[in-house]
Coordinates of C-alpha atoms and ligand atoms in Angstrom, one line a residue:
X1 CA -8.7 -46.3 -26.0
X2 CA -8.4 -44.9 -29.8
X3 CA -4.9 -44.7 -31.2
X4 CA -4.5 -41.0 -31.1
X5 CA -6.2 -40.9 -27.5
X6 CA -3.7 -43.4 -26.5
X7 CA -0.3 -41.5 -28.7
X8 CA -1.8 -38.1 -26.9
X9 CA -0.9 -39.7 -23.2
X10 CA 2.2 -40.9 -24.1
X11 CA 3.3 -38.0 -25.1
X12 CA 5.6 -35.3 -23.6
X13 CA 3.3 -33.0 -24.4
X14 CA 0.9 -34.3 -22.2
X15 CA 3.0 -34.5 -19.1
X16 CA 4.2 -30.9 -19.9
X17 CA -0.1 -29.9 -20.2
X18 CA -0.9 -31.7 -17.3
X19 CA 1.8 -30.1 -15.8
X20 CA 1.9 -26.4 -16.6
X21 CA -2.5 -26.6 -15.7
X22 CA -1.9 -27.7 -12.6
X23 CA 0.7 -25.0 -11.5
X24 CA -1.6 -22.7 -12.9
X25 CA -3.8 -23.6 -10.3
X26 CA -1.8 -23.5 -8.0
X27 CA -1.0 -20.2 -9.3
X28 CA -4.1 -18.5 -9.1
X29 CA -4.4 -20.3 -5.7
X30 CA -1.3 -18.5 -3.9
X31 CA -1.6 -15.2 -5.8
X32 CA -5.2 -15.0 -6.2
X33 CA -6.8 -17.1 -3.4
X34 CA -8.7 -18.6 -6.4
X35 CA -9.8 -21.8 -5.3
X36 CA -11.8 -22.8 -8.7
X37 CA -9.2 -25.3 -10.4
X38 CA -12.1 -25.1 -13.1
X39 CA -11.0 -21.2 -13.4
X40 CA -7.1 -22.3 -14.0
X41 CA -8.3 -25.5 -16.5
X42 CA -10.8 -22.3 -18.6
X43 CA -8.7 -19.6 -18.3
X44 CA -5.4 -20.2 -18.3
X45 CA -4.0 -23.7 -19.5
X46 CA -5.9 -23.5 -23.1
X47 CA -3.6 -20.7 -23.8
X48 CA -0.8 -23.3 -22.7
X49 CA -1.9 -26.1 -25.5
X50 CA -3.1 -23.7 -28.0
X51 CA 0.8 -22.3 -27.9
X52 CA 2.1 -26.8 -27.5
X53 CA -0.4 -27.7 -30.3
X54 CA 1.2 -25.3 -32.5
X55 CA 4.4 -26.4 -31.5
X56 CA 3.1 -30.1 -31.8
X57 CA 1.9 -29.3 -35.6
X58 CA 4.4 -27.2 -36.5
X59 CA 8.1 -29.4 -34.7
X60 CA 9.6 -32.4 -36.0
X61 CA 12.5 -32.4 -33.9
X62 CA 13.2 -30.8 -30.8
X63 CA 10.1 -30.3 -29.5
X64 CA 11.3 -31.7 -26.0
X65 CA 13.4 -29.0 -25.2
X66 CA 11.2 -26.4 -26.8
X67 CA 8.8 -27.6 -24.2
X68 CA 11.7 -27.8 -21.4
X69 CA 12.5 -23.9 -22.3
X70 CA 8.2 -23.3 -22.3
X71 CA 8.3 -24.5 -18.5
X72 CA 11.3 -22.9 -17.3
X73 CA 10.5 -19.6 -18.2
X74 CA 6.7 -19.6 -17.5
X75 CA 8.1 -21.4 -14.1
X76 CA 10.7 -18.9 -13.2
X77 CA 7.8 -16.3 -14.3
X78 CA 5.5 -17.2 -11.3
X79 CA 8.0 -17.0 -9.2
X80 CA 8.6 -13.7 -9.9
X81 CA 4.4 -12.7 -10.2
X82 CA 4.9 -14.1 -6.4
X83 CA 7.4 -12.4 -5.3
X84 CA 6.1 -9.3 -7.0
X85 CA 2.8 -10.2 -5.3
X86 CA 4.4 -10.3 -1.9
X87 CA 5.6 -7.2 -2.9
X88 CA 3.5 -4.5 -4.4
X89 CA 0.3 -6.4 -3.0
X90 CA -1.2 -7.1 -7.1
X91 CA -0.1 -8.7 -9.8
X92 CA 2.0 -7.7 -12.5
X93 CA 0.8 -6.5 -15.9
X94 CA 3.0 -6.8 -19.5
X95 CA 4.1 -3.5 -19.0
X96 CA 5.0 -4.6 -14.9
X97 CA 7.2 -7.0 -16.1
X98 CA 9.0 -5.0 -18.5
X99 CA 10.1 -2.3 -16.1
X100 CA 11.7 -4.5 -13.3
X101 CA 14.7 -3.1 -13.5
X102 CA 13.2 0.4 -12.5
X103 CA 11.8 -1.6 -9.9
X104 CA 14.0 -0.7 -7.5
X105 CA 12.2 -1.9 -4.7
X106 CA 11.6 -5.6 -5.3
X107 CA 15.1 -6.1 -6.9
X108 CA 16.9 -5.0 -4.4
X109 CA 14.0 -7.0 -1.0
X110 CA 13.9 -10.1 -4.0
X111 CA 15.2 -12.1 -1.3
X112 CA 13.7 -11.3 1.3
X113 CA 10.5 -12.1 -0.4
X114 CA 11.3 -15.7 -1.8
X115 CA 9.7 -18.5 -0.3
X116 CA 11.9 -21.7 -0.1
X117 CA 8.4 -23.3 -1.2
X118 CA 8.7 -21.0 -4.9
X119 CA 11.5 -23.8 -6.5
X120 CA 9.2 -26.1 -6.4
X121 CA 7.4 -25.6 -9.3
X122 CA 10.4 -26.6 -10.7
X123 CA 9.8 -30.5 -9.1
X124 CA 8.2 -31.5 -12.4
X125 CA 11.3 -31.0 -14.2
X126 CA 13.3 -33.1 -12.0
X127 CA 10.5 -35.7 -11.8
X128 CA 11.1 -35.4 -15.6
X129 CA 15.0 -36.0 -15.5
X130 CA 14.5 -39.2 -12.8
X131 CA 11.6 -41.2 -15.2
X132 CA 13.8 -40.4 -18.1
X133 CA 16.4 -41.7 -16.5
X134 CA 14.0 -45.1 -14.9
X135 CA 12.8 -45.8 -18.5
X136 CA 16.3 -44.9 -19.9
X137 CA 17.7 -48.4 -17.9
X138 CA 14.6 -50.6 -19.0
X139 CA 14.5 -49.7 -22.2
X140 CA 10.5 -48.5 -21.8
X141 CA 9.1 -47.2 -24.6
X142 CA 7.1 -44.9 -22.9
X143 CA 7.3 -41.7 -22.7
X144 CA 6.8 -41.6 -26.2
X145 CA 6.7 -38.7 -28.4
X146 CA 4.3 -39.2 -31.1
X147 CA 0.9 -36.9 -31.5
X148 CA -2.7 -37.6 -33.6
X149 CA -1.9 -34.1 -36.1
X150 CA -5.8 -34.4 -35.8
X151 CA -6.3 -34.0 -32.0
X152 CA -3.3 -31.4 -31.8
X153 CA -5.6 -29.4 -34.7
X154 CA -8.8 -29.6 -32.7
X155 CA -6.5 -29.1 -28.9
X156 CA -5.7 -26.0 -31.2
X157 CA -8.9 -24.3 -32.6
X158 CA -11.4 -25.0 -29.8
X159 CA -8.1 -23.4 -27.7
X160 CA -8.0 -20.4 -30.5
X161 CA -12.4 -20.0 -29.9
X162 CA -11.8 -20.3 -25.8
X163 CA -9.2 -17.8 -26.0
X164 CA -10.9 -15.2 -28.3
X165 CA -14.2 -15.7 -26.5
X166 CA -12.6 -14.9 -23.3
X167 CA -11.0 -11.5 -24.1
X168 CA -14.5 -10.4 -26.3
X169 CA -16.3 -10.8 -23.1
X170 CA -14.3 -8.9 -20.6
X171 CA -12.4 -5.9 -23.2
X172 CA -14.8 -3.3 -22.3
X173 CA -13.9 -3.9 -18.5
X174 CA -13.0 -1.5 -16.4
X175 CA -9.9 -3.0 -14.5
X176 CA -9.8 -1.7 -11.0
X177 CA -7.7 -4.3 -9.4
X178 CA -5.8 -6.5 -12.1
X179 CA -5.8 -9.3 -10.0
X180 CA -8.8 -9.0 -9.1
X181 CA -9.7 -9.1 -12.6
X182 CA -7.4 -12.0 -13.1
X183 CA -9.6 -14.0 -10.8
X184 CA -12.3 -13.2 -12.0
X185 CA -11.6 -13.2 -16.5
X186 CA -7.8 -15.1 -16.1
X187 CA -3.6 -13.8 -15.8
X188 CA -4.2 -13.7 -19.9
X189 CA -6.8 -12.0 -20.4
X190 CA -6.3 -9.0 -18.3
X191 CA -2.6 -8.7 -20.1
X192 CA -4.5 -8.9 -23.0
X193 CA -7.2 -7.0 -22.2
X194 CA -4.9 -4.0 -20.3
X195 CA -2.8 -3.9 -23.6
X196 CA -6.0 -3.3 -25.4
X197 CA -7.1 -0.3 -22.9
X198 CA -3.8 0.6 -23.2
X199 CA -3.3 1.0 -27.3
X200 CA -6.5 1.2 -28.5
X201 CA -7.8 4.9 -29.7
X202 CA -11.4 3.7 -29.3
X203 CA -11.2 2.7 -25.8
X204 CA -8.5 5.8 -24.7
X205 CA -12.2 8.0 -25.9
X206 CA -14.5 5.7 -24.8
X207 CA -12.1 6.6 -21.0
X208 CA -12.3 10.1 -21.2
X209 CA -15.8 10.8 -22.7
X210 CA -18.6 12.1 -20.7
X211 CA -18.4 15.6 -19.3
X212 CA -14.0 16.0 -18.8
X213 CA -14.7 19.7 -20.8
X214 CA -16.7 21.2 -17.7
X215 CA -14.6 20.2 -14.7
X216 CA -13.3 23.4 -12.8
X217 CA -11.7 23.6 -9.3
X218 CA -15.7 24.9 -7.9
X219 CA -17.0 20.9 -9.3
X220 CA -13.1 19.2 -8.0
X221 CA -13.6 21.3 -4.6
X222 CA -17.7 20.1 -4.4
X223 CA -17.0 16.2 -4.7
X224 CA -14.3 17.0 -1.4
X225 CA -17.3 17.9 0.2
X226 CA -16.9 22.0 0.6
X227 CA -17.6 24.7 -1.7
X228 CA -14.6 25.8 -3.1
X229 CA -13.1 29.8 -2.5
X230 CA -10.1 31.6 -4.1
X231 CA -7.1 31.0 -2.4
X232 CA -6.8 35.1 -2.7
X233 CA -9.3 34.7 0.2
X234 CA -8.2 31.6 2.5
X235 CA -6.3 32.7 6.0
X236 CA -2.9 32.4 5.9
X237 CA -2.3 33.3 1.7
X238 CA 0.4 34.9 0.5
X239 CA 1.9 34.5 4.3
X240 CA 5.2 34.0 3.1
X241 CA 5.5 35.8 -0.2
X242 CA 8.4 36.0 -1.6
X243 CA 10.6 33.4 0.3
X244 CA 12.5 30.4 -1.1
X245 CA 10.8 27.5 -1.5
X246 CA 13.2 24.4 0.0
X247 CA 11.0 21.0 -0.1
X248 CA 12.5 17.6 1.4
X249 CA 11.3 14.3 0.0
X250 CA 13.0 11.7 2.3
X251 CA 12.5 7.7 0.8
X252 CA 10.1 5.8 3.0
X253 CA 9.7 7.9 5.6
X254 CA 6.1 6.9 7.5
X255 CA 4.4 9.1 10.0
X256 CA 4.9 6.0 12.5
X257 CA 8.1 7.2 14.0
X258 CA 7.8 10.4 14.1
X259 CA 7.7 11.6 17.7
X260 CA 8.9 8.4 18.5
X261 CA 11.3 7.1 20.7
X262 CA 13.2 3.2 21.6
X263 CA 15.0 2.4 24.9
X264 CA 14.5 6.4 25.4
X265 CA 16.2 7.2 22.0
X266 CA 14.4 9.2 19.3
X267 CA 14.1 8.0 16.3
X268 CA 14.0 11.6 14.6
X269 CA 15.3 13.9 17.3
X270 CA 15.7 16.3 14.5
X271 CA 12.2 16.3 12.4
X272 CA 10.7 16.1 16.9
X273 CA 12.6 19.7 17.1
X274 CA 11.7 21.5 14.4
X275 CA 7.9 20.7 14.9
X276 CA 8.5 22.9 17.9
X277 CA 8.4 25.6 15.2
X278 CA 6.4 24.0 12.3
X279 CA 3.0 22.9 10.7
X280 CA 2.3 19.2 10.8
X281 CA -0.5 17.7 8.8
X282 CA -0.3 14.4 11.4
X283 CA -2.9 13.0 8.7
X284 CA -1.9 12.4 5.2
X285 CA -1.8 9.5 3.0
X286 CA 0.7 8.6 0.7
X287 CA -1.2 8.2 -3.2
X288 CA 1.3 6.7 -5.4
X289 CA 1.2 4.3 -8.1
X290 CA 2.9 1.8 -9.9
X291 CA 5.7 4.9 -10.2
X292 CA 6.7 4.7 -6.1
X293 CA 9.0 7.4 -5.4
X294 CA 9.0 9.5 -8.8
X295 CA 4.9 9.2 -8.9
X296 CA 5.8 11.3 -5.3
X297 CA 8.1 13.7 -7.2
X298 CA 5.1 14.2 -10.0
X299 CA 2.1 14.5 -7.5
X300 CA 4.1 16.9 -4.9
X301 CA 5.3 19.0 -7.8
X302 CA 1.2 19.0 -9.8
X303 CA -1.0 17.7 -7.8
X304 CA -2.7 15.6 -10.3
X305 CA -3.3 12.2 -9.4
X306 CA -1.1 9.6 -11.1
X307 CA -1.9 7.1 -13.8
X308 CA -1.4 3.3 -10.9
X309 CA -1.2 0.6 -13.4
X310 CA 2.0 3.0 -15.2
X311 CA 4.4 5.0 -13.7
X312 CA 3.5 8.5 -15.3
X313 CA 7.1 9.2 -15.4
X314 CA 6.8 6.7 -18.0
X315 CA 4.1 8.6 -20.1
X316 CA 5.9 11.8 -19.8
X317 CA 7.2 12.3 -22.1
X318 CA 7.4 15.1 -24.4
X319 CA 4.9 16.5 -22.4
X320 CA 4.6 19.4 -20.8
X321 CA 2.7 19.4 -17.5
X322 CA 1.3 22.4 -15.4
X323 CA 3.4 22.3 -12.5
X324 CA 4.8 24.0 -9.6
X325 CA 8.2 24.5 -11.0
X326 CA 6.3 26.5 -13.6
X327 CA 4.1 28.6 -11.2
X328 CA 6.4 30.0 -9.4
X329 CA 8.7 30.4 -13.0
X330 CA 6.1 32.8 -13.2
X331 CA 7.2 34.9 -10.0
X332 CA 11.2 34.8 -11.0
X333 CA 11.8 31.8 -9.3
X334 CA 14.0 29.1 -10.2
X335 CA 14.2 25.3 -9.9
X336 CA 16.1 22.5 -9.3
X337 CA 15.8 19.1 -8.7
X338 CA 17.9 16.8 -6.5
X339 CA 18.8 13.3 -6.1
X340 CA 21.7 11.2 -6.1
X341 CA 20.2 8.1 -8.2
X342 CA 20.9 7.9 -12.3
X343 CA 18.9 10.7 -13.8
X344 CA 18.0 7.8 -16.0
X345 CA 15.5 5.9 -13.2
X346 CA 12.6 5.9 -13.0
X347 CA 11.9 8.1 -16.6
X348 CA 13.6 11.3 -14.6
X349 CA 15.6 12.4 -17.1
X350 CA 12.1 12.4 -19.5
X351 CA 10.0 14.3 -16.2
X352 CA 12.4 16.8 -15.2
X353 CA 11.3 19.0 -18.4
X354 CA 8.0 17.8 -18.7
X355 CA 7.5 19.5 -15.1
X356 CA 9.4 22.4 -16.3
X357 CA 12.5 22.2 -13.1
X358 CA 14.8 24.9 -15.3
X359 CA 18.0 22.1 -13.8
X360 CA 18.9 18.6 -12.1
X361 CA 21.3 17.9 -9.6
X362 CA 22.1 14.0 -10.1
X363 CA 24.4 11.3 -10.0
X364 CA 27.4 12.3 -12.0
X365 CA 26.6 15.2 -9.8
X366 CA 27.1 13.4 -6.7
X367 CA 29.8 10.9 -7.7
X368 CA 30.2 7.0 -6.2
X369 CA 31.4 7.8 -3.2
X370 CA 30.2 6.9 0.3
X371 CA 27.5 5.1 -1.0
X372 CA 24.8 3.1 0.7
X373 CA 22.3 0.5 -1.7
X374 CA 21.2 2.8 -4.3
X375 CA 24.2 6.0 -4.9
X376 CA 25.9 8.4 -2.0
X377 CA 25.0 8.4 1.5
X378 CA 22.2 11.4 2.2
X379 CA 25.7 13.2 4.5
X380 CA 27.6 13.0 1.1
X381 CA 24.0 13.6 -0.9
X382 CA 23.0 17.2 1.4
X383 CA 27.0 18.2 1.5
X384 CA 26.6 18.6 -2.1
X385 CA 23.5 20.1 -2.3
X386 CA 23.6 22.3 0.1
X387 CA 27.1 23.9 -1.8
X388 CA 24.8 24.3 -5.4
X389 CA 22.1 25.9 -3.4
X390 CA 24.2 28.4 -1.8
X391 CA 25.7 29.3 -6.0
X392 CA 22.2 28.7 -7.1
X393 CA 21.1 31.3 -4.5
X394 CA 24.0 33.7 -5.2
X395 CA 22.4 34.2 -9.2
X396 CA 18.6 33.1 -8.7
X397 CA 16.3 35.8 -6.8
X398 CA 14.4 33.4 -5.5
X399 CA 14.6 29.5 -6.3
X400 CA 12.5 26.6 -5.5
X401 CA 15.0 23.0 -4.4
X402 CA 13.1 20.0 -4.4
X403 CA 15.7 17.8 -2.4
X404 CA 14.6 13.9 -3.0
X405 CA 16.4 11.6 -0.2
X406 CA 18.3 7.7 -1.1
X407 CA 19.5 6.2 2.3
X408 CA 16.9 5.1 4.0
X409 CA 15.4 2.6 1.0
X410 CA 14.6 -1.2 1.7
X411 CA 16.3 -3.0 2.1
X412 CA 17.7 -0.6 4.9
X413 CA 20.9 -2.3 5.7
X414 CA 23.4 0.4 7.0
X415 CA 27.1 -0.2 7.3
X416 CA 28.3 -0.3 10.3
X417 CA 29.2 3.5 11.2
X418 CA 25.8 4.6 10.2
X419 CA 24.0 3.1 12.8
X420 CA 23.5 5.1 15.4
X421 CA 20.6 3.7 17.7
X422 CA 21.1 1.2 20.7
X423 CA 19.0 -0.8 19.3
X424 CA 17.4 -4.1 22.3
X425 CA 18.3 -6.8 21.2
X426 CA 15.0 -8.2 19.6
X427 CA 14.8 -5.5 16.7
X428 CA 18.9 -6.9 15.9
X429 CA 19.2 -7.6 12.4
X430 CA 15.4 -7.5 11.8
X431 CA 13.8 -5.5 9.2
X432 CA 12.0 -3.6 11.4
X433 CA 15.4 -2.5 13.1
X434 CA 17.3 -1.8 10.3
X435 CA 14.1 0.4 9.1
X436 CA 14.6 2.6 12.4
X437 CA 18.5 2.2 12.2
X438 CA 18.1 3.6 8.8
X439 CA 15.7 6.9 9.6
X440 CA 17.3 7.4 12.0
X441 CA 20.5 7.8 9.6
X442 CA 18.1 9.6 7.3
X443 CA 17.2 11.8 10.4
X444 CA 20.7 12.8 11.4
X445 CA 21.8 13.3 7.7
X446 CA 18.7 16.0 7.4
X447 CA 19.5 17.6 10.8
X448 CA 22.9 18.7 9.7
X449 CA 21.9 20.1 6.2
X450 CA 18.8 21.9 7.7
X451 CA 22.3 23.5 9.9
X452 CA 24.3 24.4 7.1
X453 CA 20.8 25.9 5.7
X454 CA 20.7 27.9 8.7
X455 CA 24.2 28.4 8.2
X456 CA 24.8 30.0 5.3
X457 CA 21.5 32.0 6.1
X458 CA 18.8 30.1 3.7
X459 CA 16.7 29.0 6.3
X460 CA 15.1 32.1 7.6
X461 CA 14.0 33.3 4.1
X462 CA 12.3 30.1 2.7
X463 CA 9.3 28.1 3.4
X464 CA 11.0 24.4 4.3
X465 CA 8.3 21.3 3.6
X466 CA 9.2 17.5 4.5
X467 CA 6.9 14.6 3.7
X468 CA 7.9 10.4 2.8
X469 CA 7.3 9.1 -0.5
X470 CA 5.8 6.0 0.8
X471 CA 5.5 3.4 3.1
X472 CA 9.2 1.3 3.9
X473 CA 7.2 -1.9 5.9
X474 CA 4.6 -3.4 3.8
X475 CA 4.0 -6.6 2.5
X476 CA 5.2 -9.6 2.6
X477 CA 8.2 -8.0 3.8
X478 CA 6.9 -8.2 7.1
X479 CA 8.0 -11.2 8.6
X480 CA 5.6 -12.9 12.1
X481 CA 8.1 -10.9 14.4
X482 CA 8.3 -7.5 12.5
X483 CA 4.5 -7.0 13.7
X484 CA 5.2 -8.2 16.7
X485 CA 8.0 -5.5 17.0
X486 CA 5.5 -3.5 15.2
X487 CA 3.1 -3.9 17.8
X488 CA 5.7 -3.3 20.1
X489 CA 7.0 -0.1 18.3
X490 CA 3.5 1.7 17.9
X491 CA 1.8 0.9 20.7
X492 CA -0.6 -1.3 18.3
X493 CA -1.4 -3.3 16.4
X494 CA -0.1 -2.2 12.6
X495 CA -2.6 -1.0 10.6
X496 CA -3.1 -0.9 6.8
X497 CA -3.8 3.2 7.9
X498 CA 0.2 3.1 10.0
X499 CA 1.4 2.1 6.7
X500 CA 0.1 4.8 4.3
X501 CA 0.1 7.8 6.3
X502 CA 3.1 9.9 6.3
X503 CA 4.3 12.4 7.4
X504 CA 3.6 16.2 6.3
X505 CA 5.2 19.1 8.2
X506 CA 5.7 22.9 6.4
X507 CA 7.5 25.3 8.5
X508 CA 8.2 29.0 7.7
X509 CA 11.0 30.3 10.3
X510 CA 10.5 33.5 11.8
X511 CA 6.8 33.5 11.8
X512 CA 4.4 33.4 14.3
X513 CA 1.5 31.2 14.3
X514 CA 2.6 28.3 12.2
X515 CA 3.9 25.4 15.0
X516 CA 1.2 24.0 15.0
X517 CA -0.7 20.1 14.3
X518 CA -3.2 19.7 11.7
X519 CA -5.9 16.6 12.2
X520 CA -8.0 16.8 9.1
X521 CA -6.3 14.7 6.2
X522 CA -4.9 15.4 3.3
X523 CA -2.9 13.4 0.7
X524 CA 0.2 13.7 -1.1
X525 CA -1.7 15.6 -3.7
X526 CA -2.8 18.3 -1.6
X527 CA 1.2 19.6 -1.1
X528 CA 1.5 21.8 -3.4
X529 CA -1.4 23.6 -3.3
X530 CA -1.4 24.0 1.0
X531 CA 2.8 25.6 0.2
X532 CA 1.9 27.5 -3.6
X533 CA -1.0 29.1 -1.0
X534 CA 1.5 30.5 1.8
X535 CA 3.4 32.0 -1.3
X536 CA 0.9 33.6 -2.0
X537 CA 0.2 32.1 -6.3
X538 CA -2.2 31.9 -7.5
X539 CA -2.0 28.9 -9.6
X540 CA -3.2 29.0 -12.9
X541 CA -4.6 25.8 -13.9
X542 CA -6.4 22.7 -12.5
X543 CA -5.3 21.6 -10.0
X544 CA -6.9 17.9 -7.8
X545 CA -5.7 19.4 -4.1
X546 CA -6.0 21.3 -2.3
X547 CA -4.8 23.6 0.9
X548 CA -5.2 22.3 3.8
X549 CA -4.4 24.7 6.1
X550 CA -8.5 26.4 4.1
X551 CA -10.7 23.1 3.5
X552 CA -10.5 20.0 6.2
X553 CA -13.1 17.9 3.8
X554 CA -11.2 15.9 1.7
X555 CA -12.0 12.8 -0.5
X556 CA -9.3 11.3 -1.5
X557 CA -8.0 8.6 -4.1
X558 CA -5.5 5.9 -3.6
X559 CA -4.3 3.2 -6.7
X560 CA -2.0 0.6 -7.3
X561 CA -1.6 -0.7 -3.9
X562 CA -4.9 -0.4 -3.4
X563 CA -7.6 -1.3 -5.6
X564 CA -8.6 1.5 -7.7
X565 CA -12.4 3.2 -6.1
X566 CA -10.7 3.0 -2.7
X567 CA -10.3 6.4 -1.0
X568 CA -10.3 8.1 2.0
X569 CA -12.8 10.3 2.9
X570 CA -13.2 12.0 6.9
X571 CA -13.9 10.1 8.5
X572 CA -13.2 5.8 6.9
X573 CA -9.9 4.4 4.3
X574 CA -12.9 2.3 2.1
X575 CA -10.5 -0.1 0.8
X576 CA -12.7 -2.0 -2.7
X577 CA -12.5 -5.6 -3.0
X578 CA -9.4 -7.2 -4.6
X579 CA -8.8 -11.1 -5.7
X580 CA -8.4 -11.8 -1.8
X581 CA -10.3 -10.2 0.4
X582 CA -14.0 -8.1 0.0
X583 CA -14.5 -4.3 0.9
X584 CA -12.3 -3.3 3.9
X585 CA -13.2 -0.2 5.4
X586 CA -10.8 1.1 8.7
X587 CA -11.7 3.8 10.8
X588 CA -9.3 6.8 11.0
X589 CA -10.1 7.4 14.8
X590 CA -9.9 4.2 16.0
X591 CA -7.3 2.2 13.2
X592 CA -10.4 0.0 13.5
X593 CA -12.1 -2.1 10.8
X594 CA -15.7 -1.1 10.8
X595 CA -16.7 -3.1 7.6
X596 CA -19.0 -5.3 9.4
X597 CA -21.0 -2.1 10.6
X598 CA -22.6 -1.7 7.5
X599 CA -25.0 -4.4 5.3
X600 CA -23.8 -3.7 2.5
X601 CA -20.4 -1.5 2.2
X602 CA -20.4 -1.5 -1.3
X603 CA -24.0 0.3 -1.6
X604 CA -23.3 1.9 1.9
X605 CA -19.9 4.0 -0.1
X606 CA -22.0 3.4 -3.5
X607 CA -21.7 7.6 -4.0
X608 CA -17.4 8.1 -2.8
X609 CA -16.8 5.1 -5.1
X610 CA -18.3 6.8 -8.1
X611 CA -17.1 10.9 -7.1
X612 CA -13.7 9.2 -6.5
X613 CA -13.9 7.6 -10.3
X614 CA -15.0 10.8 -11.5
X615 CA -11.7 12.4 -10.3
X616 CA -9.7 9.8 -10.8
X617 CA -11.3 10.3 -15.0
X618 CA -10.8 13.9 -14.9
X619 CA -7.3 14.2 -13.3
X620 CA -6.5 11.1 -16.5
X621 CA -8.0 13.3 -18.7
X622 CA -6.4 16.3 -18.3
X623 CA -2.9 14.7 -17.9
X624 CA -3.6 12.9 -21.2
X625 CA -4.9 16.4 -23.1
X626 CA -1.0 17.9 -22.4
Ligands
LIG701 C1 15.6 5.5 -7.4 C2 15.0 5.8 -6.1 C3 14.6 4.9 -5.0 O1 16.7 6.7 -7.6 O2 14.4 7.1 -6.0 O3 12.8 4.9 -5.7 P1 11.8 3.5 -5.6 O4 12.3 2.2 -5.6 O5 11.3 3.6 -4.0 O6 11.5 3.9 -6.1
LIG702 MN1 11.2 5.4 -3.0

């Protein structure tokens, strides 16, 4: 052994570089199911070596402390990434990590998602302490802390070259799924490429080039499999003309609870009663991206795709987006949005003006009494909202109110006095049991709100719509016992279809023929056009959904929770390849996986994958143009 190599092996540098490399290999396995340790060395360890070699060359003293802090920082970051993946099913980007204060769902459920073994990421520091105590006692000189400058300079240059090569070879590739991209190109490279593509004007121009200048409603509808027909020619056009519009978005409400009972107790008795006089769209799916609740609000009010890897609300500042409030304003409607949380959460103080709402009601209006989780209970929220709506209806001929509930948010822990279900023993103190308890409460509070609307005379002259913002039962929050309970509750395996299926219900009180079930597929993107059709308002700008009472063919995209290019068509849910699985295909009719029926699923669904990417690209370009 040469002298410099001996010194390298005997240094802290070697210890930390080795341990961090090992941790990257383990992380890549846990996070990306990557079984190739060389990928961990090639993609990730190079950057670690780059940093550490620089430390060796620059610092004379204190290197050990720099390494300890670096190691602790990386280990906590790794644990955070694992927790994030357990909730969202994908790898966070630099952007997500900078938004962690916004991701209430993860924060609230963090302890449920932490595994005891995660702390092993810090085990090397304990080992170091032991080694240190041992060497101190016996006065060993090992490990020492001297490395040769020549060796460090060579490591630095080699690592830099590899890092640059990794970036250059992947910077123009489209990131459809950050986990898959990281598996193929490295976790660090993914961040660099994402950052580069987000900030480079050239990349944006490239992404939005093509023929987006010529997008028309006809071309959008054609990709979904139908001929475009102007709304004014649709059968139900204007049957609710001149009515108010009240749209209720219920936190974490999934379709599996609608109409269901447990031990003879209905989970959502008030919604179930209302179904007898309303149109119930049974096959509607969530389409939110990383902006969660706020993306659902955006979808509802614009019929445009959310951005996916970024919360749309963070990109919307200063824009004036064509929207439901704006289109209704032209018909003399006054529009408000109501939510009991802080208005700056999810950047809503920028979202609401961008969507053209006339006013918003948020935490400062609702106060902090009777708090459950994030804010005041739904009961208190609706009580105050109905008072405000009373005032609004007195001062304005017509109004549109977007009403967002909050109590049924993860982790669904309800105070004793708000647990209305008598749960069977096996459901008690489980996530599933808590979820049922919280949506039961959300339904009870909603029932009282509906009654108040009737008492105030606001029910009969309104269109009332309701939908769930996104799933509540998902990811690794679900333990094995929850899978069992959900199978018991659902009557069949709890699948990704069950997870993403949300209810969408529309009532036009007093109108004949509205009591019906519509079972062709739709998404959150279809809600705005469906409601505008009833109100007799033909949109004056592009939208990417359509009136579900007119069209039955559909092609719907979903981003972020599944890789971009995943889609729903009339019969199937196609989930594009990610870092863990090849493409998965679910049959909407049977709720079963059917990818085995295709020799090569990717090419069997090539056309739809291209079409959905086209729709997303048009939608993004349209958003960008404001
Ligand atoms: C926060 C609330 C919850 O205001 O809407 O948001 P979520 O965590 O579901 O995105
Ligand atoms: Mn939500």
